[in-house]
Coordinates of C-alpha atoms in Angstrom, one line a residue:
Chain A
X6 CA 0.0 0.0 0.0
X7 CA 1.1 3.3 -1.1
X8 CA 0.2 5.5 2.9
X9 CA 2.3 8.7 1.1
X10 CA 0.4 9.8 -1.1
X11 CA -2.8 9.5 1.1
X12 CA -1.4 11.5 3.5
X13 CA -0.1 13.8 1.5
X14 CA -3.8 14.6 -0.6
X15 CA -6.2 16.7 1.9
X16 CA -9.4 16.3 0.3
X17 CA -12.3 16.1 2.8
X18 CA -10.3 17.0 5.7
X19 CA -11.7 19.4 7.9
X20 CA -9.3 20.3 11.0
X21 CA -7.5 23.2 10.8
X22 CA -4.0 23.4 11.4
X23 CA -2.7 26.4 13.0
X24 CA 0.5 27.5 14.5
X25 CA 3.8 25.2 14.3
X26 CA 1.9 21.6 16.3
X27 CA -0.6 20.8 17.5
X28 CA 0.2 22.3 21.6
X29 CA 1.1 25.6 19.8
X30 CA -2.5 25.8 17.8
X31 CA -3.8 25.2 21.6
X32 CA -1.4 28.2 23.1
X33 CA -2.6 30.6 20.4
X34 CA -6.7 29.7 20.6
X35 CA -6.0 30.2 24.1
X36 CA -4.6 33.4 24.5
X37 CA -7.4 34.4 21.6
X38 CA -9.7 33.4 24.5
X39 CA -8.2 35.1 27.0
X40 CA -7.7 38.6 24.7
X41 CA -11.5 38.0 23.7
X42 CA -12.9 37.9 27.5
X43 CA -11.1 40.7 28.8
X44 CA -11.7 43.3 25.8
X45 CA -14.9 41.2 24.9
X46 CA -14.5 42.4 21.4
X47 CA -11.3 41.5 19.0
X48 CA -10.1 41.5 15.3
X49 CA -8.0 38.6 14.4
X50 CA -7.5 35.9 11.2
X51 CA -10.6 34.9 9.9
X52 CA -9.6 31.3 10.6
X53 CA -7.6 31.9 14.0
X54 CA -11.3 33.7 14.9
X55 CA -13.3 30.8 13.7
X56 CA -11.6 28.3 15.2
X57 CA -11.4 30.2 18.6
X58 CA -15.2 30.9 18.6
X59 CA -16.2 27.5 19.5
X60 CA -13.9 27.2 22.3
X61 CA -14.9 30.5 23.5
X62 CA -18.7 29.8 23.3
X63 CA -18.0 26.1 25.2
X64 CA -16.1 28.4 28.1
X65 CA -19.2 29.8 28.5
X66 CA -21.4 27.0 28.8
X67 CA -18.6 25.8 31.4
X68 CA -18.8 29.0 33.4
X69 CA -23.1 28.9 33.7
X70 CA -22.1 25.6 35.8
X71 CA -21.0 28.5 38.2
X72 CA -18.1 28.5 39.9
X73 CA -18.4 26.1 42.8
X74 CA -18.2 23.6 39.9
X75 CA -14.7 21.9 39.9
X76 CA -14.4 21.1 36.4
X77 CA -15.6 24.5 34.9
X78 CA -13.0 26.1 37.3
X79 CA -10.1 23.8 35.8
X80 CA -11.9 24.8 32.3
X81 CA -11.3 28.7 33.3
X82 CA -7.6 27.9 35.3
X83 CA -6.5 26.4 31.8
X84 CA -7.9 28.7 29.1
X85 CA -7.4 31.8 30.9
X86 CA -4.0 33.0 31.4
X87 CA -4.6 36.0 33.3
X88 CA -6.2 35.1 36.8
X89 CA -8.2 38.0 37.0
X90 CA -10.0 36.9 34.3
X91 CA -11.6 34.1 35.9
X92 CA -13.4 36.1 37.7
X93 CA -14.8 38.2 35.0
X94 CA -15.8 34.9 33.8
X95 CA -17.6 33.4 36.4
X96 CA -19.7 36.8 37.9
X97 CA -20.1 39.4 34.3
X98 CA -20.3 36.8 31.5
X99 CA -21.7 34.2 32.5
X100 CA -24.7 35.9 34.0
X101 CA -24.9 37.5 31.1
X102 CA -25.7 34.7 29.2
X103 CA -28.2 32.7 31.6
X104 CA -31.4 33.5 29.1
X105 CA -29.3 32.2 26.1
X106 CA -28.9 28.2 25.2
X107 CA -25.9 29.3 22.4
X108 CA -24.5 31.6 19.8
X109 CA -23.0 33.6 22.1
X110 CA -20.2 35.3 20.2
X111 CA -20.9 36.7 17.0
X112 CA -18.2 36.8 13.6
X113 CA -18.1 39.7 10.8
X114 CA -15.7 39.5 8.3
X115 CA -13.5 42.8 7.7
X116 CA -11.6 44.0 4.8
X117 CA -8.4 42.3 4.3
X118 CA -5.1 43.7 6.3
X119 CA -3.3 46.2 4.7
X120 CA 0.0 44.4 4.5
X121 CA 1.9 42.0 1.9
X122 CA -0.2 38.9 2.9
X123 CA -3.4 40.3 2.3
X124 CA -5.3 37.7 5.5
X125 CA -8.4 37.5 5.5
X126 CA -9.5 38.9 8.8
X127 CA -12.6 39.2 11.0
X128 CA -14.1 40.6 14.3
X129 CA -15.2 38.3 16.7
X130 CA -16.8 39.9 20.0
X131 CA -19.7 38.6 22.8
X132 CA -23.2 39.7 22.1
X133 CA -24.0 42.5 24.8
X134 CA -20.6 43.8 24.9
X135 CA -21.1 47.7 25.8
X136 CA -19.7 48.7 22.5
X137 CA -21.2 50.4 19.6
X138 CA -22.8 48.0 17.5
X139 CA -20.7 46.8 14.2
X140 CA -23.9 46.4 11.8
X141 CA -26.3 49.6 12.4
X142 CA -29.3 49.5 9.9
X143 CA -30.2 52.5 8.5
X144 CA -34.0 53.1 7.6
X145 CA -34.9 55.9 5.4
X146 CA -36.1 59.4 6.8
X147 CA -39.7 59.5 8.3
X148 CA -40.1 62.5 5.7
X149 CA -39.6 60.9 2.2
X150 CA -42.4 61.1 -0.5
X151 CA -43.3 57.4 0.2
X152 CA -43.2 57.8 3.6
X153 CA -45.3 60.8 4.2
X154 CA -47.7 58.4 1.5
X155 CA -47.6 55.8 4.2
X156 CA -48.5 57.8 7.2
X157 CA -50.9 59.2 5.7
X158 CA -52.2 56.1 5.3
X159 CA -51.3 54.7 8.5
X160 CA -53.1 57.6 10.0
X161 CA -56.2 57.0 8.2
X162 CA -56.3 53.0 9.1
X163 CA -56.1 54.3 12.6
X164 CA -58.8 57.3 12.7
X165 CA -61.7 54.8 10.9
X166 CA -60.7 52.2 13.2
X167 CA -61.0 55.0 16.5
X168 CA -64.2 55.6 14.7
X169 CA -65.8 51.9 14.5
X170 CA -64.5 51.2 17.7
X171 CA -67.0 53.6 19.8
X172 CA -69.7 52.8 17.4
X173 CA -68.9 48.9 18.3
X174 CA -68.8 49.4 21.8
X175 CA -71.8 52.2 21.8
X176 CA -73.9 48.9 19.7
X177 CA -72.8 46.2 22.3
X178 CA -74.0 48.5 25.2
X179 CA -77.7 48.9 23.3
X180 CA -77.5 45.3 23.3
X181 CA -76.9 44.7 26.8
X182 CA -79.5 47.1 27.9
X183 CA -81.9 45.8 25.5
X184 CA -81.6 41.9 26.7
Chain B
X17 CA -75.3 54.3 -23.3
X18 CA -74.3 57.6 -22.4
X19 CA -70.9 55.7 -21.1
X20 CA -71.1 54.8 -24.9
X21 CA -71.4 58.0 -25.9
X22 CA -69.1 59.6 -23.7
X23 CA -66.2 56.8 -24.6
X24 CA -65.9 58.3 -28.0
X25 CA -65.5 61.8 -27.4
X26 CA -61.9 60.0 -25.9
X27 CA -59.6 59.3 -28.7
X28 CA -56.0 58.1 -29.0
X29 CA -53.6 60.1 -29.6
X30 CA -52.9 59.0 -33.0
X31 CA -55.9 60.3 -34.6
X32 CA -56.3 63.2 -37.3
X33 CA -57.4 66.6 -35.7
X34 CA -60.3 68.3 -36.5
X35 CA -59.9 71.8 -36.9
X36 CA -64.1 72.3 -37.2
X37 CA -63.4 76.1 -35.7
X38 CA -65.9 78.9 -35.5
X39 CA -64.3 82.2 -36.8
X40 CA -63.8 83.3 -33.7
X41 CA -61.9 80.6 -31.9
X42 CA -58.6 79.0 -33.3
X43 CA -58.1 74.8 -32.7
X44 CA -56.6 73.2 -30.2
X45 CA -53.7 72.1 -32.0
X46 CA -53.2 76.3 -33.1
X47 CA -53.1 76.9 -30.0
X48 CA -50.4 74.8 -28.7
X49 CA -48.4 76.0 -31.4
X50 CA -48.7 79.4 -30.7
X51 CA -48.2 79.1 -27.1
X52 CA -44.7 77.0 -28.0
X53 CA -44.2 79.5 -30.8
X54 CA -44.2 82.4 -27.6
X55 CA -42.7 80.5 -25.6
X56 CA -39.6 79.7 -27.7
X57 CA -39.7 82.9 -29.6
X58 CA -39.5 84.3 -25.4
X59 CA -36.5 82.1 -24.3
X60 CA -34.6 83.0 -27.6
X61 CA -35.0 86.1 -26.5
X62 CA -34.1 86.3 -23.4
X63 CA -30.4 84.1 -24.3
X64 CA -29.9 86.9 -26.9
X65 CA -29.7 89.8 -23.9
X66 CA -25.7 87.4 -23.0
X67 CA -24.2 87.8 -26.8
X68 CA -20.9 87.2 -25.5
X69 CA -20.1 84.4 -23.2
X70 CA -19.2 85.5 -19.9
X71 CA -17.6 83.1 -17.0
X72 CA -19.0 82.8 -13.2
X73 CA -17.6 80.8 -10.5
X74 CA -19.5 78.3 -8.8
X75 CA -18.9 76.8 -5.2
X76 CA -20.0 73.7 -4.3
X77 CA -21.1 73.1 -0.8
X78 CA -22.7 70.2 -0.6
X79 CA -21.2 67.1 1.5
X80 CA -19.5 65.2 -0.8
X81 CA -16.9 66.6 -2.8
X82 CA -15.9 69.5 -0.1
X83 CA -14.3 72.5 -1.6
X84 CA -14.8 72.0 -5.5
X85 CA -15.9 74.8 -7.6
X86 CA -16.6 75.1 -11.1
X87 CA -16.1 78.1 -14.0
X88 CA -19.5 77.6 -15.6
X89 CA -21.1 80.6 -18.7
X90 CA -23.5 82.7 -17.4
X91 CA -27.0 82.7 -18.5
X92 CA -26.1 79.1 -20.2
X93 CA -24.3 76.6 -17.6
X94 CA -27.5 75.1 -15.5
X95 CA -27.0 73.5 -11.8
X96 CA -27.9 70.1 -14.3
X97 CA -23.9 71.1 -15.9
X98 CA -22.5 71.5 -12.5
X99 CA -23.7 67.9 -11.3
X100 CA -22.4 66.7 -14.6
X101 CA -19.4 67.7 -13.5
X102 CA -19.2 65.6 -10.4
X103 CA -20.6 62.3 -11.3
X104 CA -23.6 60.3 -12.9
X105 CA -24.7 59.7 -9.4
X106 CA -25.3 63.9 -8.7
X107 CA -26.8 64.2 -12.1
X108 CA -29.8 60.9 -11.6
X109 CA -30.4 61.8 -7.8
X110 CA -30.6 65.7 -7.7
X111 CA -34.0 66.8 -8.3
X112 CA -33.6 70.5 -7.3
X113 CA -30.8 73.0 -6.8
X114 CA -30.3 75.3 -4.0
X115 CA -28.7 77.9 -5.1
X116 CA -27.6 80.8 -2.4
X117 CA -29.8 79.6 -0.3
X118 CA -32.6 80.2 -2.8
X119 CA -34.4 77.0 -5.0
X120 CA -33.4 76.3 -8.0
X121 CA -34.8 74.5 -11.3
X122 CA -32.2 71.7 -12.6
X123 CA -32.4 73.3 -16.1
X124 CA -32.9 77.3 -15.4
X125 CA -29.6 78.9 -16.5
X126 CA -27.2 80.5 -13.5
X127 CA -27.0 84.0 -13.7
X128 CA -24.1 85.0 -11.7
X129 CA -21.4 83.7 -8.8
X130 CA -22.9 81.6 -6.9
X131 CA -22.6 78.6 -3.9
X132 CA -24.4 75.0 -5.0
X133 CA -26.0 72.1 -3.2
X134 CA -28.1 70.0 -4.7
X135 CA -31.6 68.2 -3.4
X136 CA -32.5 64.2 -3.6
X137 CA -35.5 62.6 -2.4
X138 CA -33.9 61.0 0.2
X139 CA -32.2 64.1 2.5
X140 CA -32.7 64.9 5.4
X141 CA -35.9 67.3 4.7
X142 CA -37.4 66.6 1.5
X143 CA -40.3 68.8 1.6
X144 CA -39.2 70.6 -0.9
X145 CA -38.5 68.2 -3.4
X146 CA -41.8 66.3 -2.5
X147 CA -44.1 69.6 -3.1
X148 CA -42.0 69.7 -6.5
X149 CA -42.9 66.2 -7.4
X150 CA -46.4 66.8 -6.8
X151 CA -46.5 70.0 -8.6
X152 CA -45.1 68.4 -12.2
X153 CA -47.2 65.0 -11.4
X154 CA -49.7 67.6 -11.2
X155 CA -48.6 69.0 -14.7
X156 CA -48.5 65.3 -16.6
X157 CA -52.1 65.0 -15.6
X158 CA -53.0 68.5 -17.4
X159 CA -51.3 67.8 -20.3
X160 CA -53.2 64.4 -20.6
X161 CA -56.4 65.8 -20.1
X162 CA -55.8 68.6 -22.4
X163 CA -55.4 65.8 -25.2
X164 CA -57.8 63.4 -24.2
X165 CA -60.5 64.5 -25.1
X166 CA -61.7 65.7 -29.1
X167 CA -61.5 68.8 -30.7
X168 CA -65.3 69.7 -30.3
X169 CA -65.3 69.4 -26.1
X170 CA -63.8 72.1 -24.5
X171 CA -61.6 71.5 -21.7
X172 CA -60.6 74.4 -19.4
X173 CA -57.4 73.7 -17.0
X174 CA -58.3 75.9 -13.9
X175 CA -55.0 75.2 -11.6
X176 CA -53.3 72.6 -9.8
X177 CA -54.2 73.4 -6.2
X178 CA -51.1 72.8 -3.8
X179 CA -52.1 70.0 -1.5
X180 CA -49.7 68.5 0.9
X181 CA -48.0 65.0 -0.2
X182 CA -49.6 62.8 3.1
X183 CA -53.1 63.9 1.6
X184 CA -52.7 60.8 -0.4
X185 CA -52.7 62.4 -4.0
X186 CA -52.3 65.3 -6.4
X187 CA -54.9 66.8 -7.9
X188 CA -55.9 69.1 -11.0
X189 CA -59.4 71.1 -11.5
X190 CA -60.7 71.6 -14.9
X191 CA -63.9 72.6 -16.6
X192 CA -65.0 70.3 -19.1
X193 CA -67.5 70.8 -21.8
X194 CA -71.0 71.4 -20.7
X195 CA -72.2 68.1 -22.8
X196 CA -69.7 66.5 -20.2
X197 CA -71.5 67.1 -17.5
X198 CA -73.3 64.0 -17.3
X199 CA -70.1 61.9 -17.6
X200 CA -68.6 59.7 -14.7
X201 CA -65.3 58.5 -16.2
X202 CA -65.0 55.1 -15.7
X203 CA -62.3 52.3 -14.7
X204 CA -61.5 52.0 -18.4
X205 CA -61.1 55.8 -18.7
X206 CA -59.0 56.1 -16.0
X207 CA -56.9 53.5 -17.3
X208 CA -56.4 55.2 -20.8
X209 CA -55.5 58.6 -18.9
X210 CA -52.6 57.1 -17.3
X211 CA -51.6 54.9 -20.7
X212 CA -51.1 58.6 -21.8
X213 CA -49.4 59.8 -18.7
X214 CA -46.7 56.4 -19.5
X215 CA -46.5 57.5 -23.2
X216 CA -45.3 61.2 -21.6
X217 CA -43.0 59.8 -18.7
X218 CA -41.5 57.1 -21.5
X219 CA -40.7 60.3 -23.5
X220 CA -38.5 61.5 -21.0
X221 CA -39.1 65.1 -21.7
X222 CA -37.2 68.1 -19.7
X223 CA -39.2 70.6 -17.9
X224 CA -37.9 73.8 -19.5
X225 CA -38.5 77.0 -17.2
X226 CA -38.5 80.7 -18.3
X227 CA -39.4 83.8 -16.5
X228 CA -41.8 86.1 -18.4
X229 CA -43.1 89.3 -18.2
X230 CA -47.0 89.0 -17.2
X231 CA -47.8 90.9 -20.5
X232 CA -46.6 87.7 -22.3
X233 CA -48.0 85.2 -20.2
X234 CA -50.9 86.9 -20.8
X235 CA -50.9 86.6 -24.5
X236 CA -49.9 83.3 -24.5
X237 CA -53.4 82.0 -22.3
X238 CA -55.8 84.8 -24.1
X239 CA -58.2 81.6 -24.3
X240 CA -58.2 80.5 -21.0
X241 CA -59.8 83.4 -18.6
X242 CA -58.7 81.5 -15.4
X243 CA -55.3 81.1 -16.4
X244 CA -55.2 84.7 -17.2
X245 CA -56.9 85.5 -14.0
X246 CA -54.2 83.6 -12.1
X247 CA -51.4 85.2 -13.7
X248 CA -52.8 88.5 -12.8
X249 CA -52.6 87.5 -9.2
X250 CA -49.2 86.2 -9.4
X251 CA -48.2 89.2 -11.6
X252 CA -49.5 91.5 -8.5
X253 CA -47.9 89.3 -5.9
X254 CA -44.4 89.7 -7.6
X255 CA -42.9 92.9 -7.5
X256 CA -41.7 93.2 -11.1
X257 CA -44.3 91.7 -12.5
X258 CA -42.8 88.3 -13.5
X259 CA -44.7 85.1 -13.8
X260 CA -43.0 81.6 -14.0
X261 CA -44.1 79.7 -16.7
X262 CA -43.0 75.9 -17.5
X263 CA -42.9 73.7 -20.5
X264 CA -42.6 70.1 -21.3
X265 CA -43.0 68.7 -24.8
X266 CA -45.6 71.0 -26.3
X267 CA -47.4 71.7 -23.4
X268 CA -46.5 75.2 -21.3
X269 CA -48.1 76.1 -17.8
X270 CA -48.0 78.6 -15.4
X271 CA -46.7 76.9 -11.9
X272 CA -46.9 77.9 -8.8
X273 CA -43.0 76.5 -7.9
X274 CA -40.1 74.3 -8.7
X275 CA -40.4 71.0 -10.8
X276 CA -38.7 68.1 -11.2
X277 CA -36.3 68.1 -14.0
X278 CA -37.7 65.4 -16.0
X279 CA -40.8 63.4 -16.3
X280 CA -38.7 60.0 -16.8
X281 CA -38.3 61.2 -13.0
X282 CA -41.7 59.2 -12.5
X283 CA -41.6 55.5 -12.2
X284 CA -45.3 54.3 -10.7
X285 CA -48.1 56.8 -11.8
X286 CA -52.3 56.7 -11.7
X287 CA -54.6 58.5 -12.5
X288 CA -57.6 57.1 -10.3
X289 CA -60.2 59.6 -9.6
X290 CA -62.1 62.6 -10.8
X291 CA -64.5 64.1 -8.2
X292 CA -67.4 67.6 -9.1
X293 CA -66.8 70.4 -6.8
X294 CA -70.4 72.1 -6.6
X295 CA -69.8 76.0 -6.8
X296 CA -72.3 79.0 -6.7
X297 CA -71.5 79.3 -10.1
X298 CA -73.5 77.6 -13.0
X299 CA -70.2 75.7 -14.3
X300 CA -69.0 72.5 -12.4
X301 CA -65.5 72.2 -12.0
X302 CA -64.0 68.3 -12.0
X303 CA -61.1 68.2 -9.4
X304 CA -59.2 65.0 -11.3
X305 CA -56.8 63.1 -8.5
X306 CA -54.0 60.6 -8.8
X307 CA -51.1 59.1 -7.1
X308 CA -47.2 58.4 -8.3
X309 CA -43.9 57.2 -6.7
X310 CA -40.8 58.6 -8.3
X311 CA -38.1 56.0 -9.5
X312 CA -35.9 56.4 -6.3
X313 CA -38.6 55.3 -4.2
X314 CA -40.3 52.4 -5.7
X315 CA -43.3 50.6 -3.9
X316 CA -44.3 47.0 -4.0
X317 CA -47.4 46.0 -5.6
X318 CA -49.1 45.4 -2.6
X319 CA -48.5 48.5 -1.4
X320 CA -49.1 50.8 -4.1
X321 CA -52.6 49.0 -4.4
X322 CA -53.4 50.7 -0.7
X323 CA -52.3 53.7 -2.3
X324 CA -54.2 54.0 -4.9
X325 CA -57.3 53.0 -2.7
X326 CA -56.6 55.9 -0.9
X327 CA -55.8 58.2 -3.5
X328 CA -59.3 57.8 -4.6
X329 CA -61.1 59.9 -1.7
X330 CA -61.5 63.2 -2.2
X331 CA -58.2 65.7 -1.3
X332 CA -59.0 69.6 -0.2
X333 CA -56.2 72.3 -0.2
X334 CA -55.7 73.2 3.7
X335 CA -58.2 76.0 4.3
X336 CA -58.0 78.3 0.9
X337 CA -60.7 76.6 -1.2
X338 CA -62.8 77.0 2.0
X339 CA -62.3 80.6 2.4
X340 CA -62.5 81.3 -1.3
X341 CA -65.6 79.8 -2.6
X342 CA -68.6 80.3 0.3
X343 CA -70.4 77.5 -0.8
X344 CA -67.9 74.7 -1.8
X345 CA -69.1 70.8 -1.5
X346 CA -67.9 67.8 -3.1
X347 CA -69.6 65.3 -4.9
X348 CA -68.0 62.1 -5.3
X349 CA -67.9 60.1 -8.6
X350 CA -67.9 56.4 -7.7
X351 CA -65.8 54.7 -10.2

């Protein structure tokens, strides 16, 4: 059998390899984690992001345990590596979170960097982060032509339905009185 | 059978004219010719008081390009020019011109130095640009009416009466023949008025504008006594005199403001109602309503059908027709 050139083709395979090994892909996600929590919003590689989000959204189902739970503190002593974070964890995000069941963090790609390589990079950051938001929506001025069209019409819907609705409740009461 | 009979006096526009003309009165189709023939003969003139071509400097002050300024002719260059110089984008969106602070017409010449900005639909405060919109919607629907019908009925345009845009629709009063009186249009009228008002907007003609003496204007309307009697207001209201009149095509009317710069600016457009306004006086004038969208702000079917619905009630001007006219009630035509 002929193993070198199966290794070598990479069809189908979906890990991603980052860093130099397989420890050093580990090192990087986790100081990605650790930048991420404490500034809660953070533009990396589009990949290095992608991969990190599902390790930082598992933290977070670790930390709703609460903190009296052994393994989610070993969970927060490993992928943490400032201590202070752990804390931030445990009593700001977590919290946070309670109402949610997943998709906590939320990715937008961003033009590529400015340099010779060109990466492909993106902004990861946790919903509810104080920050302004990235997409605002803009909806067009109350006082466009089509607009003004519509309120009128909006205004109409509602004075006919003021109307009826005395004349509805004015027939009900005859009808009461009357039976 | 009076539907019937009413159905023919419409005809298409391709059919021959009549010119069956008692001495006194000259045809339709004279008269549009010698109001152009004024109106061109006017404008020619007025171009011929700059023989030499003289540069102004124009500022623009709008938001984005900051700073630029243009060396435009005077009398000639137009605010449409100066857009051309900054990009296809300036020259589709801007409907109107402000001008020193002061409205402008996309197509009326500049006369001297000046600072620019220009007006889209969707600024900050588009009232302007909306009341324009209605004003040559307004206009379209004249000038369709005017043809419609054949040589032998009469049809008088009064004015366009300047209703505000969340009213639901813009509106046009006319006298029609007194053999007309009878007539309720019907769905299948309505629906041939605004095939003509397509035919127009497809045509993509420019509203041309020119500022006349009132002596002129009044020559040009000697038929019409209501258009002459509203350019003696307006010629009394203005201090020199001057009335506004605007043209598109073959057709030329006095307005009360600014228009859009061209009737391709139209994208949805309806004609959909024509209500009698009862006066004291023996001659009943048809207030003729309808509803358009401009390309920039297109509305889905769905919606536009609840426009039109409501398009269809009767619209009164905010508290002038009331105080003009003692006795003024409306009759609606159901359609």
């Amino acid at each position: 059998m002929r193993l070198s050139v199966a290794a070598a083709i990479s069809h189908g395979r979906v890990h991603r390899r980052l860093g130099l090994g397989p420890r050093s892909r580990l090192d990087m996600l986790r100081n990605l984690v650790t930048g991420l929590v404490r500034h809660e919003r953070i533009e990396t590689h589009w990949a290095r992001a992608d991969e990190m989000r599902v390790y930082a959204e598992r933290l977070i189902d670790y930390a709703k345990r609460g903190d009296a739970d052994e393994a989610a503190m070993r969970m927060a002593d490993f992928w943490l590596t400032e201590k202070d974070l752990i804390h931030k964890l445990f009593k700001v995000l977590a919290p946070r979170f309670q109402a949610h069941s997943g998709n906590y963090t939320r990715l937008l790609q961003i033009p590529n960097r400015e340099n010779l390589d060109r990466a492909k990079m993106a902004v990861i950051e946790y919903k509810g982060n104080p920050f302004p938001p990235l997409i605002v929506l803009h909806r067009d001025n109350e006082k466009t032509l089509l607009n003004q069209l519509l309120k009128g019409y909006r205004e109409d819907i509602l004075k006919t339905r003021a109307t009826q609705a005395p004349e509805g409740a004015a027939a009900s009461l005859h009808t009461g009185t009357a039976v | 059978m009076a539907a019937r009979w009413a159905t023919r006096c419409l005809r298409s526009q391709h059919a021959r004219f009549i010119s069956t003309a008692p001495a006194s009165q000259l045809s339709r189709a004279e008269i549009v010719q010698m109001r152009n023939e004024l109106f061109t003969k006017e404008k020619e003139r007025q171009l011929s008081l700059y023989p030499r071509i003289e540069k102004i400097e124009v500022k623009y002050v709008g938001k984005s390009h900051p700073g630029t300024s243009f060396v435009m002719n005077k009398a000639l260059s137009t605010p449409y020019n100066c857009a051309m110089h900054l990009s296809e984008w300036h020259c589709k969106k801007s409907v109107l011109a402000l001008v020193d602070g002061e409205l402008w017409d996309m197509y009326r010449p500049l006369t001297k130095s000046c600072e620019i900005q220009f007006l889209t639909f969707k600024d900050e405060n588009p009232e302007e640009v909306n009341k324009a919109y209605w004003r040559s919607c307004a206009m379209i629907m004249a000038c369709v009416l005017k043809q419609a019908f054949k040589d032998e009925y009469s049809v008088s345009l009064i004015r366009a009466p300047e209703v505000p845009v969340i009213s639901g629709a813009f509106c046009y009063d006319v006298v029609l023949d007194s053999r007309l009186d009878d007539w309720k249009p019907t769905e299948d009228n309505f629906r041939s008025l605004t095939k003509e008002a397509y035919n127009l907007i497809h045509k993509d003609l420019p509203f041309e504008t020119l500022h006349v003496d009132a002596k002129v204007a009044l020559e040009m309307f000697q038929h019409n006594r209501y258009k002459m009697d509203s350019i003696e207001q307006k010629a009394s209201q203005n201090p020199e005199g001057i009335v506004k009149l605007h043209r598109f095509g073959d057709f030329v009317d006095i307005s009360e403001g600014l228009h859009i710069p061209r009737t391709s600016f139209c994208f949805q457009y309806e004609v959909t109602a024509a209500h009698n306004l009862q006066t004291s006086q023996s001659e009943s004038i048809r207030r003729f309503q309808g509803v358009s969208l401009p390309v920039h702000l297109k509305a889905h079917h769905t919606v536009w059908r609840r426009l039109l619905e409501r398009s269809r009630r009767l619209v009164i001007e905010e508290g002038s027709l009331e105080a003009k006219d003692g006795s003024l009630e409306a009759k609606t035509v159901s359609t």
